[in-house]
Amino acid sequence: MLARERLVAPLVSLSWPQAPSISSGIRRTLEVAAAVATMGCLVMAATLPSDRDNASSRASNGVPVSTALHPGRETDFGAYLGAPYHYPSDFHLVKKGGTDLTIKNVEWYTLPFENPLYYGVRLQRWFTGRFGSMLDFTHSKVYAPLDKEANFEGTVDGKPVPPTAKPRDYFKKLEWTHGHNMLTLNGMIRLPSLGIVSPYLGAGAGLSFPHSEIFPKTDPSRTYEYQYTGPAGQALFGLEFRLPTGSVFVEYKFTSSDYWGPLTGRDGSWYPIDMWNQFSRWWSGEEPPYGWAGARLTSHQVIGGFLTRFVPKTAGAK
């Protein structure tokens, strides 16, 4: 077994109570409604007046405790929408019985404004006016264009594949659309502010937890579940427009995720149950029944969102 296969931990099909099923249409409607409601609440919170921004609210040295014009110690919670671009990359499928297939330079689709939406949430902690940290969750999407011809290499069931074919010839589904999920811990630094505009930089690393939907035509059932598939990393640059109690921000992110996940042929349920199943299979050393599949997903992402700001009171504040 490859070392990276041992690392990502295959799933195990346990006798575990399944969550009540929710139709995909209802689930996607709820996702959109939650994203819109969250963004609306953050906009309202960011524009509310704050007495800490008044001239009368000052520390003993005469400097405002923390205002839009003077970033300092604070905690921010935010949400965002955006649009990614995924670089073309190779998709690999490996399983027993003579299958070792590569689809070269798959031009991944994103469709960020169709259900389910591209979105993200984050929690930031600024320890000083200059340095901070951020826990960032991004929900993106990845679709393989099944009807577009691509270059193929390798074998399926011991037989060579043609040099060109359509992915639909071999797959009923090939996507990570619920989604291409990344959770990263980032270090942050603020650059000198220009009025209410506060530029910042960040970089970090974390893990990929996609919801896979992969269905080779040679398998009796699809793999449709949350999985841990490998590490993720990102670098970012943004502009924060600081309002009385919150901020509006625009940001560019560069992300890279190494996907290599087990094909279990099972329909998953809730995230914790799927993760427990994967951990249990890894712990027992059991191989997934239908092999392994994955790709490296490298992306440009442009996002925009809102932050609500929580500023601690100081001893000198009145």
Coordinates of C-alpha atoms in Angstrom, one line a residue, residues 18-155:
Q18 CA -28.0 6.6 8.8
A19 CA -29.2 10.2 8.9
P20 CA -32.6 11.0 7.4
S21 CA -32.3 11.6 3.7
I22 CA -32.9 15.1 2.4
S23 CA -33.5 15.7 -1.3
S24 CA -30.7 17.5 -3.1
G25 CA -33.1 20.2 -4.2
I26 CA -34.1 21.1 -0.6
R27 CA -30.6 20.8 0.6
R28 CA -29.2 23.2 -2.0
T29 CA -32.1 25.7 -1.4
L30 CA -31.2 25.7 2.3
E31 CA -27.5 26.3 1.4
V32 CA -28.4 29.3 -0.7
A33 CA -30.8 30.7 1.9
A34 CA -28.2 30.3 4.7
A35 CA -25.5 32.0 2.7
V36 CA -27.7 35.0 1.7
A37 CA -29.0 35.4 5.3
T38 CA -25.5 35.3 6.7
M39 CA -24.2 37.9 4.3
G40 CA -27.3 40.1 5.0
C41 CA -26.8 40.0 8.8
L42 CA -23.1 40.8 8.4
V43 CA -23.8 43.8 6.2
M44 CA -26.3 45.1 8.8
A45 CA -23.9 44.5 11.7
A46 CA -21.0 46.2 9.9
T47 CA -23.0 49.4 9.3
L48 CA -24.4 49.9 12.8
P49 CA -22.9 52.8 14.7
S50 CA -20.6 52.2 17.6
D51 CA -19.8 54.5 20.5
R52 CA -16.2 53.3 20.4
D53 CA -15.8 55.3 17.1
N54 CA -16.9 58.6 18.8
A55 CA -14.3 61.1 19.8
S56 CA -15.4 60.8 23.4
S57 CA -14.5 57.1 23.6
R58 CA -10.7 57.4 24.1
A59 CA -8.0 55.7 26.1
S60 CA -6.0 57.7 28.7
N61 CA -3.4 58.6 26.1
G62 CA -6.1 60.3 23.9
V63 CA -6.0 57.6 21.1
P64 CA -9.2 55.9 20.2
V65 CA -9.4 52.4 21.7
S66 CA -10.1 50.8 18.3
T67 CA -11.8 52.4 15.3
A68 CA -12.1 52.0 11.6
L69 CA -9.1 54.3 11.2
H70 CA -7.0 52.6 13.9
P71 CA -6.9 48.8 13.7
G72 CA -5.9 47.1 16.9
R73 CA -6.6 44.0 19.0
E74 CA -9.9 42.5 17.8
T75 CA -11.8 39.4 16.8
D76 CA -13.6 39.2 13.5
F77 CA -16.2 36.8 12.2
G78 CA -17.1 36.9 8.5
A79 CA -18.6 35.2 5.5
Y80 CA -18.0 35.5 1.8
L81 CA -18.9 34.6 -1.7
G82 CA -16.6 34.4 -4.7
A83 CA -15.5 32.8 -8.0
P84 CA -12.6 30.3 -8.5
Y85 CA -10.6 29.3 -11.5
H86 CA -9.1 25.8 -11.3
Y87 CA -6.0 25.0 -13.4
P88 CA -6.3 21.9 -15.6
S89 CA -4.8 18.9 -13.9
D90 CA -4.5 15.1 -14.4
F91 CA -7.1 12.8 -12.8
H92 CA -5.9 9.3 -11.7
L93 CA -7.9 6.1 -11.0
V94 CA -6.1 3.0 -9.6
K95 CA -7.8 -0.2 -8.6
K96 CA -7.2 -3.9 -8.5
G97 CA -7.8 -6.0 -11.6
G98 CA -5.6 -4.0 -14.0
T99 CA -7.1 -0.5 -13.8
D100 CA -4.5 2.3 -13.8
L101 CA -6.1 5.2 -15.7
T102 CA -5.1 8.8 -16.2
I103 CA -7.2 11.5 -17.8
K104 CA -4.7 14.3 -18.8
N105 CA -5.3 18.0 -18.2
V106 CA -8.9 17.9 -17.2
E107 CA -10.4 21.4 -17.6
W108 CA -12.4 21.5 -14.4
Y109 CA -15.6 23.5 -14.3
T110 CA -16.6 25.6 -11.2
L111 CA -20.1 27.1 -11.7
P112 CA -19.7 29.2 -8.5
F113 CA -23.1 30.9 -8.7
E114 CA -25.2 27.8 -9.3
N115 CA -26.4 25.6 -6.4
P116 CA -24.6 24.8 -4.3
L117 CA -22.9 28.2 -4.1
Y118 CA -19.2 28.9 -3.7
Y119 CA -19.0 30.4 -0.1
G120 CA -16.7 30.6 2.9
V121 CA -16.6 31.5 6.6
R122 CA -13.7 32.7 8.7
L123 CA -12.7 33.6 12.2
Q124 CA -9.9 36.1 12.6
R125 CA -8.0 37.1 15.8
W126 CA -5.7 40.1 15.6
F127 CA -3.3 40.0 18.6
T128 CA -2.0 43.5 17.7
G129 CA -2.8 46.1 15.1
R130 CA -0.3 44.3 12.8
F131 CA -0.3 40.6 13.4
G132 CA -3.0 38.0 13.6
S133 CA -4.3 34.5 12.7
M134 CA -7.3 33.2 10.8
L135 CA -9.3 30.0 10.6
D136 CA -10.7 29.8 7.1
F137 CA -13.2 27.4 5.6
T138 CA -13.8 27.4 1.9
H139 CA -16.6 25.6 0.0
S140 CA -15.8 25.5 -3.7
K141 CA -16.8 23.1 -6.4
V142 CA -15.1 20.9 -9.1
Y143 CA -16.8 19.3 -12.1
A144 CA -15.1 17.3 -14.8
P145 CA -16.5 18.1 -18.3
L146 CA -17.8 14.6 -19.1
D147 CA -18.7 15.3 -22.8
K148 CA -15.5 17.0 -23.7
E149 CA -12.8 14.9 -25.4
A150 CA -9.6 14.5 -23.4
N151 CA -6.3 12.6 -23.6
F152 CA -6.3 9.2 -21.9
E153 CA -3.4 7.0 -20.7
G154 CA -3.3 3.6 -19.0
T155 CA -5.6 0.6 -18.7

